[in-house]
Short mmCIF file of C-alpha atoms and ligand atoms in Angstrom, two decimals:
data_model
loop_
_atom_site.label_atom_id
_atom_site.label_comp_id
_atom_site.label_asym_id
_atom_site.label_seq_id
_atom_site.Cartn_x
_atom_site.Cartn_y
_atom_site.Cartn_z
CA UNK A 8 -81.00 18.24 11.41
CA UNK A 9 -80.85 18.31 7.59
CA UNK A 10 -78.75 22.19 8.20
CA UNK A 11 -76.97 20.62 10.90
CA UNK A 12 -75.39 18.43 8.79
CA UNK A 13 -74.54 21.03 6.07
CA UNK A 14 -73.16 23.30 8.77
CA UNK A 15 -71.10 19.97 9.53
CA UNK A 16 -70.18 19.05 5.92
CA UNK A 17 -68.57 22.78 5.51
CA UNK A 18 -66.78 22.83 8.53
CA UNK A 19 -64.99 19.55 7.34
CA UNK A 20 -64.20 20.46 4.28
CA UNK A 21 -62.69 23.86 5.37
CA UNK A 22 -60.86 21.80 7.55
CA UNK A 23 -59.35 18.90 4.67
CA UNK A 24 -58.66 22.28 2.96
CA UNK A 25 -56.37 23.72 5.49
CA UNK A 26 -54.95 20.79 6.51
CA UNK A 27 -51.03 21.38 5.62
CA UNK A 28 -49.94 17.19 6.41
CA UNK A 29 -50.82 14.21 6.32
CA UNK A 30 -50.72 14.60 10.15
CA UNK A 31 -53.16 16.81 10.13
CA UNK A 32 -55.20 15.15 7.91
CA UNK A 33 -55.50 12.40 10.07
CA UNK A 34 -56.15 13.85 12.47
CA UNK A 35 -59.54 15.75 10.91
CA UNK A 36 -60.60 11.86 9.43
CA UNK A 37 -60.40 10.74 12.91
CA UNK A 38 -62.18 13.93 14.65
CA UNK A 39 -65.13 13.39 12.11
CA UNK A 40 -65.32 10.24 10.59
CA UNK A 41 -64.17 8.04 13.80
CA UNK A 42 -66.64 6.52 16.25
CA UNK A 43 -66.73 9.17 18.89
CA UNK A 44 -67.20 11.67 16.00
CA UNK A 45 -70.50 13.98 14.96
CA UNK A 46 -71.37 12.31 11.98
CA UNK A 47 -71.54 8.60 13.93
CA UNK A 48 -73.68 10.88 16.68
CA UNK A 49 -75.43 11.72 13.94
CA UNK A 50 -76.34 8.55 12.72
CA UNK A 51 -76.96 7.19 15.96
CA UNK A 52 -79.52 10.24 16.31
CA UNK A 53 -81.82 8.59 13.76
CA UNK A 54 -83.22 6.08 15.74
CA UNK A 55 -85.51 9.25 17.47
CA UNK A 56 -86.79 10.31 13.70
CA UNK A 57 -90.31 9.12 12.47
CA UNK A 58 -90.06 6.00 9.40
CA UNK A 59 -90.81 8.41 6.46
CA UNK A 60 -87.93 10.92 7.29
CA UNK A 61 -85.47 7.96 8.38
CA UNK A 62 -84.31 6.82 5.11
CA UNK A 63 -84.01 10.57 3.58
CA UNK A 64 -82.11 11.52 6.42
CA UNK A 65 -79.90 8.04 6.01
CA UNK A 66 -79.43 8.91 2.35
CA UNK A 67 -78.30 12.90 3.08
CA UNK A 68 -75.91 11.47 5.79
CA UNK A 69 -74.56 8.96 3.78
CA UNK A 70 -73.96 11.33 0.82
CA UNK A 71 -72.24 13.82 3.13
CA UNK A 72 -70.00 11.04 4.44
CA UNK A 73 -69.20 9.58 1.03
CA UNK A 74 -68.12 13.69 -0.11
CA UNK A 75 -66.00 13.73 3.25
CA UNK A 76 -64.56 10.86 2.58
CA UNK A 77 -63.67 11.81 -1.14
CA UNK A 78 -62.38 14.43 -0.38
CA UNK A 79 -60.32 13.52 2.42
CA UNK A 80 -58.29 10.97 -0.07
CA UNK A 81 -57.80 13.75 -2.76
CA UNK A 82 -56.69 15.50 -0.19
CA UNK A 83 -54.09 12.46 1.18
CA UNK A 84 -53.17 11.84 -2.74
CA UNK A 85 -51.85 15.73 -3.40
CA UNK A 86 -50.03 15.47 -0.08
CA UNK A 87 -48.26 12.89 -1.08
CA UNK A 88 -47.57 13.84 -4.11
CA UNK A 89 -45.78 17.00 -3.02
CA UNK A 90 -43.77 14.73 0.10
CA UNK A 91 -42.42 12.54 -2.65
CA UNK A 92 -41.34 15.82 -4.98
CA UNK A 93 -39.84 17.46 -2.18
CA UNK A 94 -37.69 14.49 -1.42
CA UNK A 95 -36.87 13.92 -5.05
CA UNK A 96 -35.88 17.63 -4.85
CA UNK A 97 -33.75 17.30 -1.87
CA UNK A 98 -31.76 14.17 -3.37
CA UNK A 99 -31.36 15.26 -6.32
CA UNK A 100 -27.95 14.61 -7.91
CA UNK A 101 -26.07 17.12 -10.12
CA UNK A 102 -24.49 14.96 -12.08
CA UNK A 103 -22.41 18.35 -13.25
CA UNK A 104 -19.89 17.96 -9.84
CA UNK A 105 -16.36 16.83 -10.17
CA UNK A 106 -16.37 13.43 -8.55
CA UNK A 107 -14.16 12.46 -5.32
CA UNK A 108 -11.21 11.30 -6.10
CA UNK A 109 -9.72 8.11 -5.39
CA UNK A 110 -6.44 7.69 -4.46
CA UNK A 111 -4.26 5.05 -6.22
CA UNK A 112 -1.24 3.51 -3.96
CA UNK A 113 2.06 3.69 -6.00
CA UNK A 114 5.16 1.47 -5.54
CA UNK A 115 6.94 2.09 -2.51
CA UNK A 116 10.61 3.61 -3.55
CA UNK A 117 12.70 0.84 -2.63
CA UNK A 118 10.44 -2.12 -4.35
CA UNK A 119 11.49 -0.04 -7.34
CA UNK A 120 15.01 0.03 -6.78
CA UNK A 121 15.08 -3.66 -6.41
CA UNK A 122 12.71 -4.63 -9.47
CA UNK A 123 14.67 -2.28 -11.66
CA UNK A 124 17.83 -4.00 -10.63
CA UNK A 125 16.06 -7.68 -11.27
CA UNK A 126 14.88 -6.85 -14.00
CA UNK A 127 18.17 -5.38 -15.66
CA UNK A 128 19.86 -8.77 -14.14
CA UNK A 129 16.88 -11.16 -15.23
CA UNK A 130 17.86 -9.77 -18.71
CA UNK A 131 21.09 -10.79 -18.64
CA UNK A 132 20.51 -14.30 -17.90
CA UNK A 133 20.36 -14.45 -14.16
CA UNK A 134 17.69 -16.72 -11.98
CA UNK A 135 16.51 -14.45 -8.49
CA UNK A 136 17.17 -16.84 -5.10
CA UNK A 137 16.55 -15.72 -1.94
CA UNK A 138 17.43 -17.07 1.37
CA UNK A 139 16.10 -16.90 5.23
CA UNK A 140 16.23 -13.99 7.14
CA UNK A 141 16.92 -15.76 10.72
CA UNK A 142 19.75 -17.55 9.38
CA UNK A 143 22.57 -19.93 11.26
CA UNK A 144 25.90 -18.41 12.07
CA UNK A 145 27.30 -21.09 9.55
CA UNK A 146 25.88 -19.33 6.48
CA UNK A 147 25.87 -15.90 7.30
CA UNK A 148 29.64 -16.25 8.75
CA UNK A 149 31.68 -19.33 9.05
CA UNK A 150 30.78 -20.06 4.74
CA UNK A 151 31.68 -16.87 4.14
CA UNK A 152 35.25 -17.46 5.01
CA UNK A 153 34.24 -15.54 8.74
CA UNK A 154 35.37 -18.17 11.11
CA UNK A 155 34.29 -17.61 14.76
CA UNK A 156 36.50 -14.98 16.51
CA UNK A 157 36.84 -13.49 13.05
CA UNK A 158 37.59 -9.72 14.24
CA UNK A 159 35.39 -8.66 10.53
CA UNK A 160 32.58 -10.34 12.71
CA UNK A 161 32.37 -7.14 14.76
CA UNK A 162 31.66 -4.76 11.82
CA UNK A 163 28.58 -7.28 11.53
CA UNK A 164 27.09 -7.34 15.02
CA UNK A 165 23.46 -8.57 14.76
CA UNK A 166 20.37 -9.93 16.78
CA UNK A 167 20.85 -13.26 18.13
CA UNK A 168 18.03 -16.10 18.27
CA UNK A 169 20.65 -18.34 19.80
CA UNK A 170 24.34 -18.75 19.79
CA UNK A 171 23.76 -20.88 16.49
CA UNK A 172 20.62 -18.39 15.09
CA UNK A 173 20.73 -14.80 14.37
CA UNK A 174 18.93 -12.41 11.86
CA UNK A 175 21.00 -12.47 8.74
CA UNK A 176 23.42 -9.63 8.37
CA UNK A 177 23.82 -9.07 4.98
CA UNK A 178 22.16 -11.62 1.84
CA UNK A 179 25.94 -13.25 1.53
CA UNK A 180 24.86 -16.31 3.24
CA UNK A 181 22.48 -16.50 0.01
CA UNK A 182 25.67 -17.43 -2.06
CA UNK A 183 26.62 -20.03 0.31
CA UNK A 184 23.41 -21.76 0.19
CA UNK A 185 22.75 -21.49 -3.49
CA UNK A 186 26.35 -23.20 -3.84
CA UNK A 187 25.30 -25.93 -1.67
CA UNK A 188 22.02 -26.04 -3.70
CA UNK A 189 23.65 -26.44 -7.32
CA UNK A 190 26.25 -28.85 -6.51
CA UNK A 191 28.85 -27.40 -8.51
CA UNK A 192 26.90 -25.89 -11.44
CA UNK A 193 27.40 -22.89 -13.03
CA UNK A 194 25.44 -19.89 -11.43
CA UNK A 195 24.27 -16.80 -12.15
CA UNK A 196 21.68 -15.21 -9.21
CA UNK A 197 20.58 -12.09 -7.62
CA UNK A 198 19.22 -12.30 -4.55
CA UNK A 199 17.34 -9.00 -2.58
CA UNK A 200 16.32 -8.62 0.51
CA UNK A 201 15.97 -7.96 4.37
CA UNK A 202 18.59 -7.84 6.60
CA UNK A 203 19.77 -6.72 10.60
CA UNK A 204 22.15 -5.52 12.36
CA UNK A 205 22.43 -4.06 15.97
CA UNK A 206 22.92 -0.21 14.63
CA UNK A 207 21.82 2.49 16.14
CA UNK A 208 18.74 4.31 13.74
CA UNK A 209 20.15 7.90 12.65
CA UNK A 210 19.98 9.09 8.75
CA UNK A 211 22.15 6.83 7.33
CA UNK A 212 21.78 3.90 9.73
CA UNK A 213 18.60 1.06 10.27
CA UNK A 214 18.95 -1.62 12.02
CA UNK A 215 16.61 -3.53 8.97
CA UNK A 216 17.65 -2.39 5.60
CA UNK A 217 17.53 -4.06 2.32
CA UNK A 218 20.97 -5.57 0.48
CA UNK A 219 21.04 -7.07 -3.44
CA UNK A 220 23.38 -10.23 -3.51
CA UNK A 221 24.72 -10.54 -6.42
CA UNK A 222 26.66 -14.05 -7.74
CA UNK A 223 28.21 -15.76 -10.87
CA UNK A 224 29.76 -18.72 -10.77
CA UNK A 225 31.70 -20.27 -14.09
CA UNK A 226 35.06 -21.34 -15.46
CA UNK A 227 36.75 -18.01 -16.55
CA UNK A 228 35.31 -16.04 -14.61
CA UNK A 229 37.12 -12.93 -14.31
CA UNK A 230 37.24 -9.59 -12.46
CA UNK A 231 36.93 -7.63 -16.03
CA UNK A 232 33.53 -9.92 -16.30
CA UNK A 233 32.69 -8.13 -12.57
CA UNK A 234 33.79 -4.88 -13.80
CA UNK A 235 31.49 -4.90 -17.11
CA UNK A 236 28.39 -5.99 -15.54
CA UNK A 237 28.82 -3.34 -12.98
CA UNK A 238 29.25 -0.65 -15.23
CA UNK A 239 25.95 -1.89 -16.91
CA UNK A 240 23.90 -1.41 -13.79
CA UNK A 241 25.28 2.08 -12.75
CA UNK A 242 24.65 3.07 -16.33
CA UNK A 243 21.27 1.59 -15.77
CA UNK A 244 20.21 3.46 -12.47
CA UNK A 245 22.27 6.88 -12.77
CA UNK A 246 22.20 7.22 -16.43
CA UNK A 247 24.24 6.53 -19.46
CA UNK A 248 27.14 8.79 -19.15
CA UNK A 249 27.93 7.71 -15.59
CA UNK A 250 31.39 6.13 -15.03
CA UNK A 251 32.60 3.09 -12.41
CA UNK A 252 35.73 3.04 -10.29
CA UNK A 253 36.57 0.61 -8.37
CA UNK A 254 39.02 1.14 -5.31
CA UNK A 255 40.39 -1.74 -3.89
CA UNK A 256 39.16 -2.71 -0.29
CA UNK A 257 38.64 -6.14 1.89
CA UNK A 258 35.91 -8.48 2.04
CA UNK A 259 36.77 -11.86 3.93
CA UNK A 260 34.35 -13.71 0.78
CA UNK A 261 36.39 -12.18 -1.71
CA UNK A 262 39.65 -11.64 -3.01
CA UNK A 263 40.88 -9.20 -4.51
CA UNK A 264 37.91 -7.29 -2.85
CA UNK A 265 36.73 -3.66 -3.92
CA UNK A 266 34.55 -0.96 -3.00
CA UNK A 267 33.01 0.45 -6.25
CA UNK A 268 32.50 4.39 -6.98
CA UNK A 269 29.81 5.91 -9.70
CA UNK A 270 30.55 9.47 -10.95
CA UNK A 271 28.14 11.84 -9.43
CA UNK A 272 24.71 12.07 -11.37
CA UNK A 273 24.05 15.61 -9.57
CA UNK A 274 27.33 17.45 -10.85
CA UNK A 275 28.96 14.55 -13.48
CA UNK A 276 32.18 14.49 -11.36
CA UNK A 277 32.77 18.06 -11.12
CA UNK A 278 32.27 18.16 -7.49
CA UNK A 279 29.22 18.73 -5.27
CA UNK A 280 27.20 18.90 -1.80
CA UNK A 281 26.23 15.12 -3.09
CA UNK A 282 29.30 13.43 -3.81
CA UNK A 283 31.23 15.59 -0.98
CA UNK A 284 33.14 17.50 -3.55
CA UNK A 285 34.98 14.27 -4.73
CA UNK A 286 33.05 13.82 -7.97
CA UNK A 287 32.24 10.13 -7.24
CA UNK A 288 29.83 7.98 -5.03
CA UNK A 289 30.55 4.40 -3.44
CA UNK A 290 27.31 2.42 -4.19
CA UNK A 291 28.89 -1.06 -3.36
CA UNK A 292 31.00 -3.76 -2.65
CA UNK A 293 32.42 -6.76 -4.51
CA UNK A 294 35.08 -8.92 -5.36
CA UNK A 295 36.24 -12.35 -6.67
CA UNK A 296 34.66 -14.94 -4.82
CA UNK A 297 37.65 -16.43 -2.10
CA UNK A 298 38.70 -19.87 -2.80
CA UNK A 299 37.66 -21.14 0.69
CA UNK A 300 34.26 -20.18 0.02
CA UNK A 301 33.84 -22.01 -3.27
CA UNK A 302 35.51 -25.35 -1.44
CA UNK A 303 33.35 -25.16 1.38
CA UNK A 304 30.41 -25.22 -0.55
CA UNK A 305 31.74 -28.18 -2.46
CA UNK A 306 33.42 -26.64 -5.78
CA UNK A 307 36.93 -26.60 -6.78
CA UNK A 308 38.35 -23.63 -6.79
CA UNK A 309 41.07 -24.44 -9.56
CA UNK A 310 38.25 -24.99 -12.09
CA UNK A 311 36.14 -22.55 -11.69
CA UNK A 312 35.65 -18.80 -10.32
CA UNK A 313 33.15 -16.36 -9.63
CA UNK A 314 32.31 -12.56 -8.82
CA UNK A 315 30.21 -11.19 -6.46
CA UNK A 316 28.46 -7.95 -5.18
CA UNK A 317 26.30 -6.59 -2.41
CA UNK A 318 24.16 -3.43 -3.12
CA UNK A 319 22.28 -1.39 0.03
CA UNK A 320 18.69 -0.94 -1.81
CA UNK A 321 18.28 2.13 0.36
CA UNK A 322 21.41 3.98 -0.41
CA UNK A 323 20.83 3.40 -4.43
CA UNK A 324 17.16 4.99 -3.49
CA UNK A 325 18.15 7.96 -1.75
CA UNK A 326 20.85 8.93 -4.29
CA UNK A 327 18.54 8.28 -7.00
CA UNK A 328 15.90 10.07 -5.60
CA UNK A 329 17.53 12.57 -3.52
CA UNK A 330 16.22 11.19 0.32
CA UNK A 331 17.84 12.81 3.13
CA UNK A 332 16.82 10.33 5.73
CA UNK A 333 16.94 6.82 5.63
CA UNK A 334 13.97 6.48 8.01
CA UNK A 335 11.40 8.03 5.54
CA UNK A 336 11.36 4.67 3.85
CA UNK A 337 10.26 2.87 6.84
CA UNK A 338 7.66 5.57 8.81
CA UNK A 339 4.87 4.57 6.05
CA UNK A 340 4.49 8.73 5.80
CA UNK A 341 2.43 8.83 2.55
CA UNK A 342 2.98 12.21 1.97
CA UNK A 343 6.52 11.23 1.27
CA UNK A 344 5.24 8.02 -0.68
CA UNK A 345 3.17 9.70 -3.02
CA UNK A 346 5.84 11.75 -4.16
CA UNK A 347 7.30 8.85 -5.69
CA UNK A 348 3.39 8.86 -7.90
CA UNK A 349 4.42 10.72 -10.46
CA UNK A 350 7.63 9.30 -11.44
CA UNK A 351 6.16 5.70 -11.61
CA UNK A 352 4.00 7.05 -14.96
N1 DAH B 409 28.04 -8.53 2.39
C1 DAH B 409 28.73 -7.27 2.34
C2 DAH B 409 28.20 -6.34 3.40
O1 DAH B 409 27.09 -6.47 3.79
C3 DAH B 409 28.61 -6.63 0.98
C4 DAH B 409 29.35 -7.42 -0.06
C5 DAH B 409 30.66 -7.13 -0.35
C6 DAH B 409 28.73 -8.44 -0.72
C7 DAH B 409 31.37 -7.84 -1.29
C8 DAH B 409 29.43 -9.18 -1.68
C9 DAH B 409 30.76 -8.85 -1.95
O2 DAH B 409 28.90 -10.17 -2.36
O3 DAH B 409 31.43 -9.54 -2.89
O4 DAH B 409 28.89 -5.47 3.83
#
């Protein structure tokens, strides 16, 4: 019995040697140590030996077990050892690696146009207003001087809510209510944002674009006060050497009206594909404010006078920036916004 159980205690070990897993492992405790296994047989075998050779053989078995068992957690201990090195090997980080990168969102082109221009107007003294964009036909028409019927209505066709609602045309109807508003106090505003009008889309056309109302309000107010502050801006968003003209034109708010030219910032006026060989570029439209427009909104016309202007946002920004379509500022394409990254630095 005594070589049985050597024979026994070798074959173990060989096997906690060979064992490559904990797996395996296990499954040797369980095959030897467990209740169904020889060295419980074993020890249920004693009952048959005689009382003097009981406890020796009690002790040996015992022994034996105790080595098994020693060595079967040495064994469980290295394992795991060399799981968790592995892993640490396998996660390992090399800090060495150029990181992702994370993109940074940039201002989208036309929110630049239109905080350049507020801020170049906030420095001159002016307040920023804005208005509604579903508006009523009174402000974005009949307080403009564009009574019903008013054939200049058609230029302005638009999306109606109701006979008396529509989407605004144009941010005019901005000077009419801040008039209301300041009950014949001086003003000085610029007002950006949306407006509508029932165009079909192409490359030059959307029916939503952006406009920049411009108004001053004062006694003296005069079209050589129009014609400086102009000249400021184009100076301001096409460069210093760039010259005004303005040609005259009709607007049924204003009077005299004009449409106002910048010399081409591509070729300096020599003539180019930009400016159509003409040297210059209309950018807006302006004008003294009509006298029916400053007494409907409650001021007198013989004491004071005014200037305004209405600038397309999108035309300034694809001049500026050179876009060939006016839809790339709407289709959210960022590989035409991020192209506008590097120039924000
Ligand atoms: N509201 C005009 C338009 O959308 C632009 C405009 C012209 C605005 C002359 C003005 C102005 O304030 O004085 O076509």
């Amino acid at each position: 019995m005594e070589q049985q159980l050597t024979q026994l205690e070798q074959e173990v070990l060989t096997k906690i040697a060979e064992a490559a897993d904990l797996k395996a492992l296990n499954e040797v405790r369980v095959a030897y140590l467990g209740k169904k296994g020889p060295i419980t047989d074993l020890l249920k075998g004693m009952g048959k030996l005689s009382a003097e050779e009981r406890p020796k053989m009690g002790a040996l078995v015992n022994t034996v077990r105790e080595n098994v068992t020693a060595q079967l957690e040495q064994k469980v201990a290295l394992l795991e050892e060399a799981a968790i090195l592995a892993q640490l090997e396998n996660e390992s980080i090399d800090v060495t690696l150029p990181g992702a990168q994370v993109r940074i969102g940039n201002r989208h082109p036309l929110t630049r146009v239109v905080e350049e221009i507020e801020d170049l107007f906030v420095g001159m003294g002016y307040e920023i207003a804005e208005g509604p964009e579903v508006e009523r036909d009174y402000y974005n028409f009949e307080a403009l001087n564009l009574p019903k019927g008013h054939p200049a209505r058609d230029m302005q066709d638009t999306f109606y809510i109701t006979e008396e609602l529509l989407l605004r045309t144009h941010t005019s109807p901005v000077q009419a209510r801040t008039m209301e508003a300041k009950k014949g106090e001086h003003i000085r505003i610029i007002c950006p944002g949306k407006v509508f009008r029932r165009d079909a889309d192409d490359a030059t056309h959307s029916h939503q674009f952006m406009q920049i109302e411009g108004l001053v309000i004062g006694e003296n107010i005069r079209m050589s006060d129009l014609k400086g502050t102009l000249d400021v801006l184009a100076k301001k968003m096409f460069g210093a050497e760039r010259e005004i003209r303005l040609r005259p034109s009709f607007f049924p708010f204003t009077e005299p009206s004009v449409e106002v030219d910048v010399s081409c910032h591509k070729c300096g006026g020599e003539g180019c594909n930009v400016c159509k060989k003409t040297g210059w570029i209309e950018i807006l439209g302006a004008g003294m404010v009509h006298p029916n427009v400053l007494e409907m909104a409650g001021y007198d016309s013989k004491k004071v006078s005014g200037f305004a202007f209405g600038i397309g946002a999108e035309r300034i920004a694809m001049l500026k920036y050179g876009v060939d379509d006016i839809r790339h500022f709407y289709t959210n394409d960022t590989r035409f916004l991020s192209q506008f990254h590097q120039a924000e630095v």
